[in-house]
């Protein structure tokens, strides 16, 4: 596509229907922000009770996407159309950053009070009390542990141990500070100065060890002695998570410069070396690509995950550029499979029976939007626009965007009956997907 036709495509992209969709989704996103004093609660979903909590990952991505949306809108004709909404969202987003740092500080204090164990071979280093857990709640008293997660602090390899939590908050903060004066998040500055060095050392210390992945899962279990006796525990490490640590370290260094904080030096290139040594996989059908998962002290598992889009669109480890195109080709072939939205992951070979069974294996909206943003940034406006148009056809009358879409011919067994218990429908509203839409749609205007 030549430059002139690309510009025509961009001019055509913002139709009256798209303006109305952006307006609807903007109002829906604003409904997710529930103020509690100077903090905000942004529930992952307002229509699914189990998601009435804040996830570090969902909220941090949403903060990043709102920053993108607001900045793109300021540089396009969108600004005059929804100016008041943008001003309000910008203020709410600053409170979201503050809330995420309150949650991080809550977790850091818990780790330090619990007797932080840096020895990755020791049993105590594997339990929740040593880690930043993935979700929390907010009320008038501030940040608190999610009620159902109280026991996770004494659980070995808890599903709430997700190492991308801190890196994504660091990235959201870096991006926010690039576009705002630090006094907009004044409440967070003292916390950042106090905790930044600890957080960087923490994520680096554990990046070679198992944790639950972007989908809160492990894919291989072995029995080992734990603080609670012999138990089967998760043993997988994921390329997405490791890549997030790489970017978190880089973001921490940028934050330290902007806020004039001294932190101990950590070499993020060591993280890249670990990725290159442990996740590169080749087979005759797919060629050489970056696999999703590996077993701790074991083999790389033939696998691909749609969350790996973010390795190359958000975390961007330059030294892995040679694997970018083919990894994304494998994602297109194996996970999109000719559709506008991808399933989350697929395993091959002797691990092919590992299936995504959540809600019967749906196709996820925010993952399609993440890929649309990647496509646009790499010059493929038409494919990006096609994905966005498809998603726009699924937006609810109230501006909600679902978590996923289930296609009957691709259904698999759902042992926990999530789909059936939810009235034979998917989760109808996901904050992460809605903010991703605003970011992706606005990218077509700049």
Coordinates of C-alpha atoms in Angstrom, one line a residue:
X1 CA 0.0 0.0 0.0
X2 CA 1.6 3.3 -1.1
X3 CA 1.6 6.4 1.2
X4 CA -1.2 8.2 -0.6
X5 CA -3.6 5.2 -0.5
X6 CA -2.7 4.7 3.2
X7 CA -3.7 8.3 4.0
X8 CA -7.0 7.8 2.1
X9 CA -7.6 4.7 4.2
X10 CA -6.9 6.6 7.4
X11 CA -9.3 9.4 6.3
X12 CA -12.0 6.8 5.6
X13 CA -11.4 5.0 8.9
X14 CA -13.3 7.3 11.2
X15 CA -16.8 7.0 10.0
X16 CA -19.9 8.3 11.8
X17 CA -20.4 4.8 13.1
X18 CA -16.9 4.7 14.5
X19 CA -17.3 8.1 16.2
X20 CA -20.5 6.7 17.9
X21 CA -18.7 3.6 18.9
X22 CA -15.8 5.5 20.5
X23 CA -18.3 7.7 22.3
X24 CA -20.2 4.7 23.6
X25 CA -17.1 2.8 24.7
X26 CA -15.6 6.0 26.3
X27 CA -18.7 6.3 28.5
X28 CA -18.6 2.6 29.4
X29 CA -14.9 2.9 30.4
X30 CA -15.7 5.9 32.6
X31 CA -18.4 3.7 34.4
X32 CA -15.6 1.3 35.5
X33 CA -14.0 4.0 37.6
X34 CA -15.5 3.9 41.1
X35 CA -13.9 6.5 43.4
X36 CA -12.8 5.7 46.9
X37 CA -11.4 8.9 48.4
X38 CA -8.3 9.6 46.3
X39 CA -8.1 6.1 44.8
X40 CA -10.3 4.4 42.2
X41 CA -11.6 0.9 41.8
X42 CA -11.6 -0.4 38.2
X43 CA -13.2 -3.8 38.3
X44 CA -12.1 -6.1 35.5
X45 CA -15.8 -6.5 34.6
X46 CA -19.0 -4.8 35.9
X47 CA -21.2 -7.7 34.6
X48 CA -19.4 -10.8 36.0
X49 CA -19.3 -11.1 39.8
X50 CA -16.0 -13.1 39.9
X51 CA -14.3 -10.2 38.1
X52 CA -15.4 -7.5 40.6
X53 CA -11.8 -7.0 41.6
X54 CA -8.8 -5.2 40.3
X55 CA -6.1 -7.1 38.5
X56 CA -2.7 -5.5 38.2
X57 CA -2.4 -6.7 34.6
X58 CA -5.8 -5.6 33.4
X59 CA -5.6 -2.2 35.1
X60 CA -2.0 -1.5 34.1
X61 CA -2.7 -2.3 30.4
X62 CA -5.8 -0.2 30.6
X63 CA -3.8 2.7 32.0
X64 CA -1.4 2.3 29.1
X65 CA -4.2 2.2 26.6
X66 CA -6.0 5.2 28.0
X67 CA -2.7 7.1 27.8
X68 CA -2.5 6.1 24.1
X69 CA -6.1 7.0 23.5
X70 CA -5.9 10.4 25.1
X71 CA -2.7 11.3 23.3
X72 CA -3.9 10.1 19.9
X73 CA -7.2 12.0 20.4
X74 CA -5.4 15.2 21.2
X75 CA -3.6 14.9 17.8
X76 CA -6.7 14.3 15.8
X77 CA -10.2 15.6 15.2
X78 CA -11.4 13.3 18.0
X79 CA -10.4 15.9 20.6
X80 CA -13.0 18.4 19.6
X81 CA -15.7 15.7 19.6
X82 CA -15.1 14.2 23.0
X83 CA -12.9 16.9 24.7
X84 CA -14.7 16.8 28.1
X85 CA -14.6 13.0 28.3
X86 CA -10.9 13.0 27.5
X87 CA -10.2 15.6 30.3
X88 CA -12.1 13.5 32.7
X89 CA -10.4 10.2 31.7
X90 CA -7.0 11.8 32.0
X91 CA -7.8 12.8 35.6
X92 CA -9.2 9.3 36.3
X93 CA -6.1 7.7 34.8
X94 CA -3.8 9.6 37.1
X95 CA -5.8 8.2 40.0
X96 CA -5.6 4.7 38.5
X97 CA -1.8 5.0 38.5
X98 CA -1.9 6.1 42.1
X99 CA -4.1 3.1 43.0
X100 CA -1.7 0.7 41.3
X101 CA 1.2 2.0 43.3
X102 CA -0.8 1.8 46.5
X103 CA -1.4 -1.9 45.6
X104 CA 2.3 -2.4 44.8
X105 CA 3.3 -0.9 48.1
X106 CA 0.8 -3.1 49.9
X107 CA 2.5 -6.2 48.3
X108 CA 6.1 -5.0 49.0
X109 CA 5.3 -4.4 52.6
X110 CA 3.8 -7.9 52.8
X111 CA 6.9 -9.4 51.3
X112 CA 9.3 -7.5 53.5
X113 CA 7.3 -8.3 56.7
X114 CA 7.0 -12.0 55.7
X115 CA 10.8 -12.5 55.7
X116 CA 11.8 -12.1 52.1
X117 CA 13.7 -15.0 50.8
X118 CA 15.8 -14.4 47.7
X119 CA 17.1 -17.9 47.5
X120 CA 15.2 -19.3 44.5
X121 CA 15.9 -22.9 45.6
X122 CA 14.4 -22.4 49.0
X123 CA 10.8 -23.5 49.7
X124 CA 9.9 -20.1 51.3
X125 CA 10.9 -18.3 48.1
X126 CA 8.1 -20.2 46.3
X127 CA 5.2 -19.2 48.4
X128 CA 2.8 -16.2 47.9
X129 CA 4.1 -14.2 50.9
X130 CA 7.4 -13.7 48.9
X131 CA 5.6 -12.4 45.8
X132 CA 3.6 -9.6 44.4
X133 CA 0.2 -11.2 43.9
X134 CA -2.0 -10.4 40.9
X135 CA -5.2 -8.9 42.2
X136 CA -6.7 -6.8 45.0
X137 CA -9.8 -4.8 46.1
X138 CA -10.3 -1.2 47.0
X139 CA -12.8 0.4 49.4
X140 CA -13.0 3.5 51.6
X141 CA -10.2 2.1 53.8
X142 CA -7.9 1.8 50.8
X143 CA -6.3 -1.2 49.1
X144 CA -6.9 -4.6 50.6
X145 CA -6.4 -8.3 49.8
X146 CA -9.1 -9.9 47.6
X147 CA -11.3 -11.9 50.1
X148 CA -10.8 -15.2 48.3
X149 CA -7.0 -14.8 48.1
X150 CA -6.2 -14.7 51.8
X151 CA -4.7 -18.2 51.7
X152 CA -2.6 -17.5 48.7
X153 CA 0.2 -16.0 50.8
X154 CA 1.0 -19.5 52.1
X155 CA 0.4 -21.4 48.9
X156 CA 3.4 -22.7 46.9
X157 CA 3.3 -21.5 43.3
X158 CA -0.1 -19.9 43.7
X159 CA -2.1 -19.1 40.6
X160 CA -2.0 -15.5 41.8
X161 CA 1.8 -15.4 41.5
X162 CA 2.2 -13.6 38.2
X163 CA 5.5 -11.8 37.6
X164 CA 4.1 -9.4 34.9
X165 CA 2.2 -7.4 37.5
X166 CA 5.0 -5.1 38.6
X167 CA 6.6 -4.7 35.1
X168 CA 3.3 -3.6 33.6
X169 CA 2.8 -1.0 36.4
X170 CA 6.3 0.2 35.8
X171 CA 5.6 0.5 32.0
X172 CA 2.3 2.3 32.6
X173 CA 4.1 4.7 34.9
X174 CA 6.9 5.4 32.5
X175 CA 4.4 6.1 29.7
X176 CA 2.3 8.3 31.9
X177 CA 5.4 10.4 33.1
X178 CA 6.4 10.9 29.5
X179 CA 3.2 12.9 28.9
X180 CA 2.4 14.4 32.3
X181 CA 4.1 16.4 35.0
X182 CA 5.0 14.2 38.0
X183 CA 2.8 16.2 40.3
X184 CA -0.2 14.6 38.6
X185 CA 0.7 11.4 40.4
X186 CA 2.2 13.1 43.5
X187 CA 0.6 10.5 45.8
X188 CA 2.7 7.8 44.1
X189 CA 6.1 9.6 44.0
X190 CA 7.1 8.9 47.6
X191 CA 6.1 5.2 47.1
X192 CA 8.1 5.0 43.9
X193 CA 11.2 6.5 45.5
X194 CA 10.9 4.1 48.4
X195 CA 10.0 0.9 46.5
X196 CA 11.5 1.1 43.0
X197 CA 14.9 -0.4 43.7
X198 CA 13.3 -3.3 45.7
X199 CA 10.8 -4.0 42.9
X200 CA 13.5 -4.1 40.2
X201 CA 15.7 -6.4 42.3
X202 CA 12.7 -8.6 43.0
X203 CA 11.5 -9.1 39.4
X204 CA 15.1 -9.8 38.2
X205 CA 15.7 -12.2 41.0
X206 CA 12.8 -14.4 40.1
X207 CA 12.6 -14.2 36.3
X208 CA 14.0 -17.7 35.8
X209 CA 11.5 -19.3 38.1
X210 CA 7.9 -20.5 37.5
X211 CA 4.8 -18.4 38.0
X212 CA 1.3 -18.4 36.6
X213 CA 1.2 -17.0 33.1
X214 CA -0.9 -14.2 31.6
X215 CA -3.9 -16.6 31.8
X216 CA -3.2 -17.4 35.5
X217 CA -2.2 -21.0 34.6
X218 CA 0.6 -23.4 34.7
X219 CA 0.9 -26.1 32.1
X220 CA 3.1 -28.8 33.7
X221 CA 3.2 -30.0 37.3
X222 CA 5.6 -32.0 39.4
X223 CA 5.6 -33.2 43.0
X224 CA 8.1 -31.4 45.3
X225 CA 8.5 -30.9 49.0
X226 CA 6.8 -27.6 50.0
X227 CA 6.3 -25.8 53.3
X228 CA 3.0 -27.7 53.4
X229 CA 4.5 -31.1 52.6
X230 CA 4.8 -33.0 49.3
X231 CA 2.5 -31.4 46.7
X232 CA 2.2 -31.1 42.9
X233 CA 3.1 -27.6 41.9
X234 CA 3.3 -25.6 38.7
X235 CA 6.7 -25.8 36.9
X236 CA 6.2 -23.7 33.8
X237 CA 8.0 -20.5 32.8
X238 CA 6.6 -18.4 30.0
X239 CA 8.3 -16.2 27.4
X240 CA 5.7 -13.5 27.8
X241 CA 6.3 -13.2 31.5
X242 CA 10.1 -13.2 31.1
X243 CA 9.8 -10.5 28.4
X244 CA 7.7 -8.4 30.7
X245 CA 10.5 -8.4 33.2
X246 CA 12.9 -7.2 30.6
X247 CA 10.7 -4.3 29.8
X248 CA 10.0 -3.6 33.5
X249 CA 13.7 -3.2 34.1
X250 CA 14.0 -0.8 31.2
X251 CA 11.0 1.2 32.4
X252 CA 12.4 1.3 35.9
X253 CA 15.6 2.9 34.6
X254 CA 13.6 5.5 32.7
X255 CA 11.5 6.3 35.8
X256 CA 14.6 6.6 37.9
X257 CA 16.0 9.2 35.4
X258 CA 12.8 11.2 35.3
X259 CA 12.4 11.2 39.1
X260 CA 16.1 11.4 39.9
X261 CA 16.1 8.2 41.9
X262 CA 19.2 6.0 42.4
X263 CA 18.7 2.3 41.9
X264 CA 21.2 -0.6 41.7
X265 CA 22.1 -1.5 38.2
X266 CA 20.5 -4.7 36.8
X267 CA 21.4 -5.9 33.3
X268 CA 18.2 -6.5 31.4
X269 CA 20.3 -8.2 28.6
X270 CA 20.7 -11.2 30.9
X271 CA 16.9 -11.6 30.7
X272 CA 17.2 -11.6 26.9
X273 CA 19.9 -14.3 27.1
X274 CA 17.6 -16.4 29.2
X275 CA 14.8 -16.1 26.6
X276 CA 17.1 -16.9 23.7
X277 CA 18.6 -19.9 25.5
X278 CA 15.3 -21.4 26.6
X279 CA 12.4 -20.5 24.4
X280 CA 13.6 -20.7 20.8
X281 CA 11.9 -23.7 19.2
X282 CA 11.9 -25.2 15.7
X283 CA 9.9 -27.8 13.8
X284 CA 9.4 -28.7 10.2
X285 CA 5.9 -27.4 10.0
X286 CA 6.3 -24.0 11.7
X287 CA 10.0 -23.2 11.4
X288 CA 11.8 -21.3 14.2
X289 CA 9.8 -19.2 16.6
X290 CA 9.6 -18.2 20.3
X291 CA 7.7 -20.8 22.2
X292 CA 5.1 -19.9 24.8
X293 CA 6.3 -22.2 27.7
X294 CA 9.2 -24.2 29.1
X295 CA 9.5 -26.5 32.0
X296 CA 11.7 -25.3 34.9
X297 CA 15.0 -27.2 34.6
X298 CA 13.5 -29.0 31.6
X299 CA 12.6 -28.7 27.9
X300 CA 11.0 -26.0 25.9
X301 CA 7.4 -27.1 25.3
X302 CA 6.2 -26.8 21.6
X303 CA 3.6 -24.1 22.1
X304 CA 2.4 -20.7 21.0
X305 CA 0.5 -18.0 22.9
X306 CA -1.4 -15.0 21.6
X307 CA -0.1 -13.0 24.6
X308 CA 3.3 -13.3 22.8
X309 CA 2.0 -10.5 20.5
X310 CA 3.0 -8.2 23.4
X311 CA 6.5 -9.4 23.4
X312 CA 7.0 -7.7 20.0
X313 CA 4.5 -4.8 20.2
X314 CA 5.0 -3.6 23.8
X315 CA 8.0 -5.2 25.5
X316 CA 10.1 -5.1 22.3
X317 CA 13.3 -7.0 23.1
X318 CA 15.5 -5.9 20.1
X319 CA 17.9 -8.8 20.4
X320 CA 15.0 -11.2 19.5
X321 CA 14.0 -9.4 16.4
X322 CA 15.0 -12.3 14.2
X323 CA 12.2 -14.4 15.7
X324 CA 9.5 -11.7 15.4
X325 CA 8.0 -12.3 12.0
X326 CA 7.8 -16.1 12.2
X327 CA 6.5 -16.1 15.8
X328 CA 3.7 -13.8 14.7
X329 CA 3.1 -16.0 11.6
X330 CA 2.7 -19.0 13.9
X331 CA 0.2 -17.0 16.0
X332 CA -1.7 -16.1 12.8
X333 CA -1.8 -19.6 11.6
X334 CA -2.4 -21.5 14.8
X335 CA -4.4 -19.1 16.9
X336 CA -6.3 -16.8 14.5
X337 CA -6.8 -19.6 12.0
X338 CA -8.5 -17.3 9.5
X339 CA -10.7 -15.5 12.1
X340 CA -10.5 -11.9 13.3
X341 CA -9.8 -12.9 16.9
X342 CA -7.4 -15.5 18.3
X343 CA -7.8 -18.3 20.9
X344 CA -5.3 -17.8 23.7
X345 CA -2.8 -20.7 23.2
X346 CA -2.0 -24.0 21.5
X347 CA 0.4 -26.7 22.4
X348 CA 1.9 -29.2 19.9
X349 CA 3.5 -32.6 19.8
X350 CA 3.4 -34.6 23.0
X351 CA 1.7 -31.7 24.7
X352 CA -1.1 -31.2 22.2
X353 CA -3.7 -32.4 24.7
X354 CA -3.2 -29.2 26.8
X355 CA -6.2 -27.2 25.7
X356 CA -7.7 -23.9 26.7
X357 CA -11.0 -25.0 28.4
X358 CA -12.0 -21.7 30.0
X359 CA -15.6 -21.0 28.8
X360 CA -15.0 -23.7 26.2
X361 CA -12.1 -22.1 24.5
X362 CA -13.2 -18.7 23.1
X363 CA -11.5 -16.1 21.0
X364 CA -10.4 -13.0 22.9
X365 CA -11.3 -9.5 21.9
X366 CA -8.4 -7.7 23.6
X367 CA -5.9 -10.0 21.9
X368 CA -7.4 -9.1 18.5
X369 CA -7.1 -5.5 19.4
X370 CA -3.5 -5.9 20.5
X371 CA -2.7 -7.5 17.1
X372 CA -4.5 -4.7 15.3
X373 CA -2.3 -2.1 17.1
X374 CA 0.8 -4.1 16.1
X375 CA -0.4 -4.3 12.5
X376 CA -1.1 -0.6 12.3
X377 CA 2.3 0.3 13.8
X378 CA 4.0 -1.9 11.2
X379 CA 2.2 -0.3 8.2
X380 CA -0.7 -2.8 7.7
X381 CA -3.6 -0.3 8.1
X382 CA -6.1 -2.4 6.2
X383 CA -5.8 -5.6 8.3
X384 CA -5.8 -3.5 11.5
X385 CA -9.0 -1.7 10.4
X386 CA -10.7 -5.0 9.4
X387 CA -10.1 -6.4 12.9
X388 CA -11.4 -3.2 14.5
X389 CA -14.5 -3.1 12.3
X390 CA -15.3 -6.7 13.3
X391 CA -15.0 -5.9 16.9
X392 CA -17.2 -2.8 16.4
X393 CA -19.9 -5.1 15.2
X394 CA -19.9 -6.8 18.6
X395 CA -20.0 -3.8 20.8
X396 CA -23.0 -3.7 23.1
X397 CA -25.6 -1.0 23.0
X398 CA -24.2 0.3 26.3
X399 CA -20.6 0.4 24.9
X400 CA -19.5 -2.9 26.5
X401 CA -17.0 -5.2 24.8
X402 CA -17.0 -8.9 25.8
X403 CA -14.0 -10.8 27.1
X404 CA -14.3 -13.4 24.4
X405 CA -16.4 -14.9 21.7
X406 CA -17.3 -18.6 21.5
X407 CA -17.6 -20.2 18.1
X408 CA -19.6 -23.4 18.3
X409 CA -17.5 -25.5 15.9
X410 CA -14.4 -24.7 18.1
X411 CA -16.0 -25.5 21.4
X412 CA -14.1 -27.9 23.7
X413 CA -15.1 -29.4 27.0
X414 CA -15.5 -26.9 29.8
X415 CA -15.1 -29.0 33.0
X416 CA -16.0 -26.2 35.4
X417 CA -19.0 -25.3 33.3
X418 CA -18.2 -21.5 33.2
X419 CA -20.1 -21.0 30.0
X420 CA -23.2 -22.9 31.1
X421 CA -23.2 -21.3 34.6
X422 CA -23.1 -17.8 32.9
X423 CA -26.3 -18.5 31.0
X424 CA -24.5 -20.0 28.0
X425 CA -22.8 -16.8 27.2
X426 CA -19.3 -15.3 27.6
X427 CA -18.5 -12.5 30.0
X428 CA -20.1 -9.5 28.3
X429 CA -17.9 -6.7 29.6
X430 CA -14.1 -6.5 30.0
X431 CA -12.3 -3.3 31.0
X432 CA -9.1 -4.5 29.3
X433 CA -10.9 -5.0 26.0
X434 CA -12.8 -1.7 26.1
X435 CA -9.7 0.4 26.8
X436 CA -7.8 -1.6 24.1
X437 CA -10.5 -0.7 21.6
X438 CA -10.1 3.0 22.4
X439 CA -6.4 2.8 21.9
X440 CA -6.6 0.8 18.7
X441 CA -9.4 2.9 17.1
X442 CA -7.6 6.1 17.9
X443 CA -4.3 4.8 16.4
X444 CA -5.9 4.9 13.0
X445 CA -6.2 8.6 13.3
X446 CA -2.4 9.4 13.7

